[in-house]
Coordinates of C-alpha atoms and ligand atoms in Angstrom, one line a residue:
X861 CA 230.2 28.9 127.5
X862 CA 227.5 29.0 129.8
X863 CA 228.3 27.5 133.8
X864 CA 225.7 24.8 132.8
X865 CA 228.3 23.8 129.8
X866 CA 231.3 24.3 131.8
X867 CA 230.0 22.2 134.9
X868 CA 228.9 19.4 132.4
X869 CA 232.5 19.6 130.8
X870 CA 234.0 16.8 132.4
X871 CA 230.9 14.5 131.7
X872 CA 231.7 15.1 128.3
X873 CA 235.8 14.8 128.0
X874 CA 235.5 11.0 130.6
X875 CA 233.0 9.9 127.8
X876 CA 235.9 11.3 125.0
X877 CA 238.7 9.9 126.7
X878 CA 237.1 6.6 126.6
X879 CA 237.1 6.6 122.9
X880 CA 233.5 7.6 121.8
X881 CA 231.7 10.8 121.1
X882 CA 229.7 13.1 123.0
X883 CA 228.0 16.5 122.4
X884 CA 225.9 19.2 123.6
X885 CA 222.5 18.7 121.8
X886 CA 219.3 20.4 121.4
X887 CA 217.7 23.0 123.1
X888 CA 220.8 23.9 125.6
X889 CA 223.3 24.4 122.7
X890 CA 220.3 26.6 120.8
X891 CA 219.5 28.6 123.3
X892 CA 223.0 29.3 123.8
X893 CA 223.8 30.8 120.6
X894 CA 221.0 32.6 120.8
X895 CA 221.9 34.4 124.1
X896 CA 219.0 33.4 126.5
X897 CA 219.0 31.3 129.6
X898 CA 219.8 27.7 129.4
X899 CA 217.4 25.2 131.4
X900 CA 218.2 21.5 130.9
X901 CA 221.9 20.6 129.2
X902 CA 220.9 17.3 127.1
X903 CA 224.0 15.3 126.0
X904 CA 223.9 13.2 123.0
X905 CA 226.7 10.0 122.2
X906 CA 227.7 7.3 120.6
X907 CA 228.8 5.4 123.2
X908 CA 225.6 2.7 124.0
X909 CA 223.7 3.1 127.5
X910 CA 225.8 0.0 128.7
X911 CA 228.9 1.9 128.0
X912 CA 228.1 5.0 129.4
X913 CA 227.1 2.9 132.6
X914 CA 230.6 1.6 132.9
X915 CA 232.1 4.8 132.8
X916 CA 230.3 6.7 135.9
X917 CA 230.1 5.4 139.0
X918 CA 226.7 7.0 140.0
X919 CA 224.0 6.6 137.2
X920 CA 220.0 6.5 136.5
X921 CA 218.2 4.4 134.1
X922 CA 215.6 6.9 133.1
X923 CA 214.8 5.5 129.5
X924 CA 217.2 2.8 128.9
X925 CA 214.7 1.0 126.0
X926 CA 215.1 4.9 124.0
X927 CA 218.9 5.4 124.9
X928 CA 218.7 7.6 127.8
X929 CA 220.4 7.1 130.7
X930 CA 221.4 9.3 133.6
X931 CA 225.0 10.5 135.2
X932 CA 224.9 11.9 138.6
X933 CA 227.9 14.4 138.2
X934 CA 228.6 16.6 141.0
X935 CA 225.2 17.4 142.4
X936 CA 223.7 17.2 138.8
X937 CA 221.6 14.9 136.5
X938 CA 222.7 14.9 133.0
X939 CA 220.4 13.1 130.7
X940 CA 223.0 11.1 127.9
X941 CA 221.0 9.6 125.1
X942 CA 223.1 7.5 122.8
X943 CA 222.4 8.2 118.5
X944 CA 219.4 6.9 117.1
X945 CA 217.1 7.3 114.8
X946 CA 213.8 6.6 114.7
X947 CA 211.8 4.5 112.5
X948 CA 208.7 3.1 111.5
X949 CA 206.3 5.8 112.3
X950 CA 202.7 4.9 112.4
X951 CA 199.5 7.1 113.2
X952 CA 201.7 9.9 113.1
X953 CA 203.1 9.9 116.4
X954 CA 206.8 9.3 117.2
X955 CA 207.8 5.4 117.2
X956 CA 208.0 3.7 120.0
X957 CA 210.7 1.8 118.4
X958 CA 214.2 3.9 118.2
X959 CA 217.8 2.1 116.3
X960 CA 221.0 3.2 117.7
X961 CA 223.7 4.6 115.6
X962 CA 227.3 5.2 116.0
X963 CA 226.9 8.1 113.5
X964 CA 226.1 11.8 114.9
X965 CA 224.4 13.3 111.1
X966 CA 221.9 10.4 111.5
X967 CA 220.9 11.5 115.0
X968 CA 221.0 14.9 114.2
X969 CA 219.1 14.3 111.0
X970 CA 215.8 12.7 112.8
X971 CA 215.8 16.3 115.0
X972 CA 212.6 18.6 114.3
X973 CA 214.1 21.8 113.4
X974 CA 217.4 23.0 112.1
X975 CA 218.3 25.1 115.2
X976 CA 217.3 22.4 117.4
X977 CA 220.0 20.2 115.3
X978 CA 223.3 21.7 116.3
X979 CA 225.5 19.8 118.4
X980 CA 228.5 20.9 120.3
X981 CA 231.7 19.5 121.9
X982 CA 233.2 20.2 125.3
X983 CA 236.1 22.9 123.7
X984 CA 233.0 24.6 122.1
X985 CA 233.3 23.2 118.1
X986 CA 229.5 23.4 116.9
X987 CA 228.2 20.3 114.1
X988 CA 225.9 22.7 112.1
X989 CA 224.7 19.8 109.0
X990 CA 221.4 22.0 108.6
X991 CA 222.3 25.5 108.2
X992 CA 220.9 25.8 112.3
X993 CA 223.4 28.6 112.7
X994 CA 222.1 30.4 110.0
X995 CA 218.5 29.9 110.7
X996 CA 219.0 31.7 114.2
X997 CA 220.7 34.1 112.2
X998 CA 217.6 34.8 110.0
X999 CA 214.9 34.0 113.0
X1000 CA 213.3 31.3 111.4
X1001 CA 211.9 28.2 112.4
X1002 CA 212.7 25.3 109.6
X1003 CA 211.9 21.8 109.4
X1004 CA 215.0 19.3 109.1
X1005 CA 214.6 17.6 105.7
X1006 CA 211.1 17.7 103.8
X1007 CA 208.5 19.8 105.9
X1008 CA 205.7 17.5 104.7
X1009 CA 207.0 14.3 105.5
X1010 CA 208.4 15.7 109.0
X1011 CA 204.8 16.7 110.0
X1012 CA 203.4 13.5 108.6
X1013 CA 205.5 11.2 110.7
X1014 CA 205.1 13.3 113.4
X1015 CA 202.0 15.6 114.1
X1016 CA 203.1 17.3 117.0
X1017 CA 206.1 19.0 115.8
X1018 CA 203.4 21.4 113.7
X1019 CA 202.7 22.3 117.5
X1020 CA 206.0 22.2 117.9
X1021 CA 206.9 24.8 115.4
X1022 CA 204.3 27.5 116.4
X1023 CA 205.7 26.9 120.2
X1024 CA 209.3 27.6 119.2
X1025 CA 208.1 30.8 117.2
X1026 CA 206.2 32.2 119.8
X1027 CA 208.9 31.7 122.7
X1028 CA 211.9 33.0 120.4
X1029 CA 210.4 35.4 118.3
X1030 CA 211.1 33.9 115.2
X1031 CA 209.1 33.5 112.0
X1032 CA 208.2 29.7 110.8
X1033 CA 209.7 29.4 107.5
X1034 CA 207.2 29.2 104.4
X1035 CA 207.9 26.1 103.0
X1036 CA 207.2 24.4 106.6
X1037 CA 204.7 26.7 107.5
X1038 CA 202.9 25.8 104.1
X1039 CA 203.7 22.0 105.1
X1040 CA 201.5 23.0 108.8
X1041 CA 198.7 24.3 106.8
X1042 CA 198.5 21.2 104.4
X1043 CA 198.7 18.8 107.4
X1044 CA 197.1 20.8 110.6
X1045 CA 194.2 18.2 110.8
X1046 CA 196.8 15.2 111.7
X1047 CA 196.9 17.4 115.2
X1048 CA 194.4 15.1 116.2
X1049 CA 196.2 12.0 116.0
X1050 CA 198.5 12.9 119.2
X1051 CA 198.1 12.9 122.3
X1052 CA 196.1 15.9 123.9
X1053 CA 199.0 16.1 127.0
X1054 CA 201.4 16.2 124.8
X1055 CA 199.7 19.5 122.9
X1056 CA 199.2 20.9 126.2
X1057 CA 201.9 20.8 127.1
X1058 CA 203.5 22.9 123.8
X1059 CA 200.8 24.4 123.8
X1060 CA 200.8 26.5 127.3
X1061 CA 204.4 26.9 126.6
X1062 CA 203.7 28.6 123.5
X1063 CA 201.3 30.8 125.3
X1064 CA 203.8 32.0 128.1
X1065 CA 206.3 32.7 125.5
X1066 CA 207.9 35.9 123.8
X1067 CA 205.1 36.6 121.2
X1068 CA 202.0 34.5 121.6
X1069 CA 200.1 36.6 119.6
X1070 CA 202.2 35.8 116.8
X1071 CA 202.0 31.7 118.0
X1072 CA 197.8 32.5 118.3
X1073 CA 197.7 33.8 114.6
X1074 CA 199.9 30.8 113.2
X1075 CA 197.6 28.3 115.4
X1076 CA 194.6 30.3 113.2
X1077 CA 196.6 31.1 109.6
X1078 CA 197.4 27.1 109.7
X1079 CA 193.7 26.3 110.9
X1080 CA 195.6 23.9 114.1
X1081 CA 193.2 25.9 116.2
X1082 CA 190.6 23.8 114.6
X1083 CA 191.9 20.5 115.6
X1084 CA 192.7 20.9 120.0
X1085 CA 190.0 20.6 121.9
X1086 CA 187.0 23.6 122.4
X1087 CA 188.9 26.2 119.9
X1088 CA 186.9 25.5 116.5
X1089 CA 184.1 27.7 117.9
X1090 CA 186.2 29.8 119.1
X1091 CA 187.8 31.9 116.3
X1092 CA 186.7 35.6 117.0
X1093 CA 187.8 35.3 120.8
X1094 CA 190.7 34.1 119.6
X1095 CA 191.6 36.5 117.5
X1096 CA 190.7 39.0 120.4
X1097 CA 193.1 37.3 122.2
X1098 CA 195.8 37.7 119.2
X1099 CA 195.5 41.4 119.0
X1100 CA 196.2 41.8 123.3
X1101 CA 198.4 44.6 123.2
X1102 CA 201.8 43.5 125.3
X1103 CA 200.7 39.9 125.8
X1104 CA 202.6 38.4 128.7
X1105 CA 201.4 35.3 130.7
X1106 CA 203.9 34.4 133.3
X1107 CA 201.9 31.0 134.6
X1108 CA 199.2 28.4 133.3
X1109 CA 196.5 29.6 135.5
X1110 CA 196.7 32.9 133.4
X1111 CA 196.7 31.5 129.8
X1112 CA 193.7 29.5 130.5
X1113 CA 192.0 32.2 132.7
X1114 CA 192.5 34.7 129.9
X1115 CA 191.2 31.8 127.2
X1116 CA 188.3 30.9 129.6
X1117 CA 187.0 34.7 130.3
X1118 CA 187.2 36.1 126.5
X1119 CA 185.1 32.5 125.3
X1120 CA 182.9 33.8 128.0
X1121 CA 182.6 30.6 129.7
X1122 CA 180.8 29.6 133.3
X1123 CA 182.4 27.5 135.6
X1124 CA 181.0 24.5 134.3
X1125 CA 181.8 25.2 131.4
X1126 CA 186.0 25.8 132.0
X1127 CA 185.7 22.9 134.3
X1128 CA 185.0 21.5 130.7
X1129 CA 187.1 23.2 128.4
X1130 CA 190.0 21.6 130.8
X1131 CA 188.9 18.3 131.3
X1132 CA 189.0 18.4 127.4
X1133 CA 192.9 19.4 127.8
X1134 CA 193.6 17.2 130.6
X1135 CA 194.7 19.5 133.1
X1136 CA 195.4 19.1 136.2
X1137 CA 192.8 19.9 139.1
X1138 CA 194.3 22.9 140.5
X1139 CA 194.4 24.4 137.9
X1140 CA 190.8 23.8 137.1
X1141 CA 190.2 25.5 140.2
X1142 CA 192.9 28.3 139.9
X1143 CA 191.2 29.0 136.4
X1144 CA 187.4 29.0 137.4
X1145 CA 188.6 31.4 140.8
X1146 CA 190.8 33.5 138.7
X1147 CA 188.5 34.1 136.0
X1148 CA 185.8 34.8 138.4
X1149 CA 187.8 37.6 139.6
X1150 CA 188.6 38.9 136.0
X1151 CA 184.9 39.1 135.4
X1152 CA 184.4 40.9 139.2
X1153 CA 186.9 43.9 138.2
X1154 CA 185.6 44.2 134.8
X1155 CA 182.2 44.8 136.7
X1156 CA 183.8 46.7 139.5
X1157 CA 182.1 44.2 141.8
X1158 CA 185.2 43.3 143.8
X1159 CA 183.6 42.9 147.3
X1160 CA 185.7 41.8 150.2
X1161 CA 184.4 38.4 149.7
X1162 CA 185.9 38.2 146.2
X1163 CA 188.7 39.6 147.3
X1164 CA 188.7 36.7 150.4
X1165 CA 187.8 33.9 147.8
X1166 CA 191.0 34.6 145.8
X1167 CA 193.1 34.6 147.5
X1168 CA 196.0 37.3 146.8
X1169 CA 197.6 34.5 144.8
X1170 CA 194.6 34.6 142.6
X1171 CA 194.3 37.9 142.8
X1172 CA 197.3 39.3 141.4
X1173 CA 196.8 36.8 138.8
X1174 CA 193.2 37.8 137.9
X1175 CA 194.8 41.4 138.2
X1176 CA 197.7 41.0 135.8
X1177 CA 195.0 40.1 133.0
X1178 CA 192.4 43.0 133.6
X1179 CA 196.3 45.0 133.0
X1180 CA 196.5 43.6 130.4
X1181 CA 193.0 43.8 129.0
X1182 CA 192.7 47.7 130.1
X1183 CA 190.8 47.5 132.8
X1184 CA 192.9 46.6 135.9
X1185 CA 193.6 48.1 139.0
X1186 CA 196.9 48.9 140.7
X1187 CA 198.8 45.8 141.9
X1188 CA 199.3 47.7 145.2
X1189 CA 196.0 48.9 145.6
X1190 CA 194.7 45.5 145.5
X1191 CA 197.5 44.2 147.7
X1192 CA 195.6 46.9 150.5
X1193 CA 192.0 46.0 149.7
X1194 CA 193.2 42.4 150.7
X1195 CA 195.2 43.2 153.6
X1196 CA 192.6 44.9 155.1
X1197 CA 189.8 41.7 154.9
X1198 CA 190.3 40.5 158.9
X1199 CA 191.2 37.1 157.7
X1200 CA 193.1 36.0 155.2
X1201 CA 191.7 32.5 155.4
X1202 CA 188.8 30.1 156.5
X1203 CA 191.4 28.6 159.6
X1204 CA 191.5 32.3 161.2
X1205 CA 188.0 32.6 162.2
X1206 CA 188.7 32.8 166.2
X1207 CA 185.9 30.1 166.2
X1208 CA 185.8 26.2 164.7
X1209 CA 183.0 23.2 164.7
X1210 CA 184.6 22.1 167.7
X1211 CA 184.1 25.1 169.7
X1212 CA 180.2 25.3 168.4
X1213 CA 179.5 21.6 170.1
X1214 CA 181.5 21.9 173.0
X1215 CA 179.4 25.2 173.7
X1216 CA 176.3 23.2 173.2
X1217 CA 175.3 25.5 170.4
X1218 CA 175.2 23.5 167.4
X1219 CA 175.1 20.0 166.9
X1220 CA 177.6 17.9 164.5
X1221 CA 175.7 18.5 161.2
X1222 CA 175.1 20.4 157.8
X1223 CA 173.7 23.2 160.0
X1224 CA 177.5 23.6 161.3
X1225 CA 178.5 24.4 158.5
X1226 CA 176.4 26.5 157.1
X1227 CA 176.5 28.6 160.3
X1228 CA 180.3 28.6 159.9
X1229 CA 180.1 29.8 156.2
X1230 CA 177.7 32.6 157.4
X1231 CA 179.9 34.0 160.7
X1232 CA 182.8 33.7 158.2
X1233 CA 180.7 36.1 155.8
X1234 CA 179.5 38.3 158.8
X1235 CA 183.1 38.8 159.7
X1236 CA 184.7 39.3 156.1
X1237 CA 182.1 42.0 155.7
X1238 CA 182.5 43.7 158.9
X1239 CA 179.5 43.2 160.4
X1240 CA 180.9 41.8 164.1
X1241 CA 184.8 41.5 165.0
X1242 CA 186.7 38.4 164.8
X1243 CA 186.8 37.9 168.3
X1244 CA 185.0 34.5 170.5
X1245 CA 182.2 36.1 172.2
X1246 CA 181.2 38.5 169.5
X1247 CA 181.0 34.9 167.3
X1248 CA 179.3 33.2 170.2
X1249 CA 176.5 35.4 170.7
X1250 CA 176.1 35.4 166.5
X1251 CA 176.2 31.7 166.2
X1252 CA 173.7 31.5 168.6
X1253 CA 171.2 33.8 167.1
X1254 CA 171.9 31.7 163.9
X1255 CA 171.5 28.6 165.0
X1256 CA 167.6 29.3 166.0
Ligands
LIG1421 P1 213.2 23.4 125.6 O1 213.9 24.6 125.8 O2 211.7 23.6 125.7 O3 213.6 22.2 126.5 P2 214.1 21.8 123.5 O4 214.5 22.1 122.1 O5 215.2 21.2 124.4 O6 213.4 23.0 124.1 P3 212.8 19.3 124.0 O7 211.4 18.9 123.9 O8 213.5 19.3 125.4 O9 213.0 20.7 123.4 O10 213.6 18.3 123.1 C1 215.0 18.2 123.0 C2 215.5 18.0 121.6 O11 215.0 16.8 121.1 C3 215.0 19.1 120.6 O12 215.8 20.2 120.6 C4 215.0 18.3 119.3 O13 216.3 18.2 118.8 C5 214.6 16.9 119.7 N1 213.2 16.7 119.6 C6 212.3 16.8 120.6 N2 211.0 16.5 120.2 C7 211.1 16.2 118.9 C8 210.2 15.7 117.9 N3 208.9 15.6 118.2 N4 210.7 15.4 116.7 C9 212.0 15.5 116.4 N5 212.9 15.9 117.3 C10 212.5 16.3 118.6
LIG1422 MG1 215.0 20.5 126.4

């Protein structure tokens, strides 16, 4: 057993002792069997959130209304959910409304996919109702119960699907991948964070060139937001030799420079997905830089306006599209701007009125932006007086 499983141990056996049931579930106990690291350890049980409350002294109510509930064990959050199932799915989208069970099949029956549906107890004894064990066996990624109605009461596991795929390098079975193709246009029934979210994950995975051309075999590239035009560059994308994205910013720099979008037009693109700001600005800086070493245009003010962060980022891509530099190289060429950042110019706005040079303005500014350039490009050192006597000239 993993030390995740062996820390949580005790969780489990209290909630055993006390006369109901508790099991690894989900992802943890997967990705355990399979042999790759575990991140969250999810614990499923029959005991009611009430009841598990009674039996820990230190607890969270995280989702109390869906069965969740949190036990502080040890320095650790383990998230217990009690047995449900879910009913009464409308739009497509998972209820709201969720029935608790004392029965483990039922739970494990309303799970997506067969090898997300094992469960296993604290001496290691795995429930396998689905043939899970087998399906990790074989690689394959297979809807629990009939594929069609699955997808129907629930859109996002199509995304879901091509995710899993992707990150473990497993096929999607044909009867759910032909249930994916028949209902791909229900994708846009769900919410887009929640497709972002698989989404990105499905791009930083083992093989997202194989979750790209699922996303285009099943036509689900049509229905997320920008793609539908999208299909050649996409497709580009898909046939990346070594495909590795290690962080967002990548995945939608990479997506944002081969549709050959503008800044406007990424700021867009991810306003579309909902994404967060900084990344809207991490993508529109890193793909600028793509674009600059493709050209061989990579100035010291590039260079500056990346940021090494960016950089490396931008960097890793033009690796990856044939064109890149060496990491180390780069790391030099940026070393050797004389500053790193806008706060270690050896002058400020301050300095500029106090000096009686400039007055509080837009003028300011603009004269700081252009000693900043002067510098960067090695026209006069970073020192006070060299900046002085420049700002004055400037400020005529
Ligand atoms: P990860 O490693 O990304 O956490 P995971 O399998 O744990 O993968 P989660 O999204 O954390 O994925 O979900 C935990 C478990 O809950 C899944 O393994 C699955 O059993 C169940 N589950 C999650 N989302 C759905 C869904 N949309 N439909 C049915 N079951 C789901
Ligand atoms: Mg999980």
């Amino acid at each position: 057993l993993p030390v995740e499983f062996k820390k949580a141990r005790p969780v489990l056996q209290r909630i055993e002792k006390a006369g109901y049931q508790a099991y690894f579930v989900g992802g943890s106990v997967r990705d355990t069997i399979i042999g790759v690291p575990i991140h969250d350890v999810d614990i499923t049980s029959s005991a009611y959130p009430q009841e598990i409350k009674q039996l820990f002294p230190r607890t969270v109510d995280t989702g109390i209304k869906h069965g969740t509930v949190m036990v502080l064990y040890h320095g650790h959050g383990y998230e217990i959910t009690t047995f449900r199932t879910e009913s009464g799915y409308q739009d497509y989208r998972r209820p709201d409304h969720v029935t608790f069970v004392r029965s483990l099949p039922k739970d494990l029956k309303r799970r997506d996919f067969t090898i997300n549906a094992l469960a296993m107890r604290e001496n290691g004894e795995v429930t396998d109702l689905f043939d899970g064990l087998g399906d990790i066996k074989r690689k394959v990624i297979k809807a629990v119960g009939n594929p069609d109605r699955r997808f129907h009461e629930d859109a996002l596991r199509m995304m879901r699907a091509v995710r899993f795929a992707s990150k473990l390098d497993f096929k999607i079975e044909p009867k759910t991948l032909e249930a994916i193709k028949k209902y791909s246009f229900l994708l846009t029934k769900i919410a887009i964070e929640r497709v972002h979210s698989e989404f990105v994950k499905m791009m930083m995975g083992l093989k997202p060139r194989m979750g790209l051309d699922y996303m285009i075999e099943t036509n689900l590239y049509r229905y997320v937001p920008e793609f539908k035009d999208q299909l050649d560059a996409l497709k580009r994308i898909s046939k990346i030799p070594h495909l590795k994205l290690t962080n967002e910013c990548q995945v939608w720099s990479l997506i944002s420079y081969e549709f050959g979008l503008n800044r406007h037009q990424i700021n867009h693109l991810l306003r579309q997905w909902k994404s967060a700001d900084k990344v809207i600005d991490d993508t529109i800086t890193t793909t600028r830089t793509l674009r600059a070493i493709h050209d061989h245009k990579l100035t010291p003010i590039v260079i500056f306006k990346a940021g090494l962060t960016r950089l490396m980022d931008a960097n890793h891509l033009a690796i990856l599209l044939g064109f890149g530099d060496q990491d180390a190289d780069l790391k030099k060429q940026f070393k050797q701007i004389p500053i790193a950042r806008k706060n270690q110019l050896k002058i400020n706005g301050g300095i500029l009125i106090k000096g009686h040079i400039l007055a509080p303005g837009p003028k300011l500014g603009q004269v700081i932006n252009q000693l900043e350039l002067m510098v960067i490009n090695r026209q006069i050192p970073n020192q006070e007086p060299a900046l002085l006597t420049a700002a004055k000239k400037l400020s005529k």
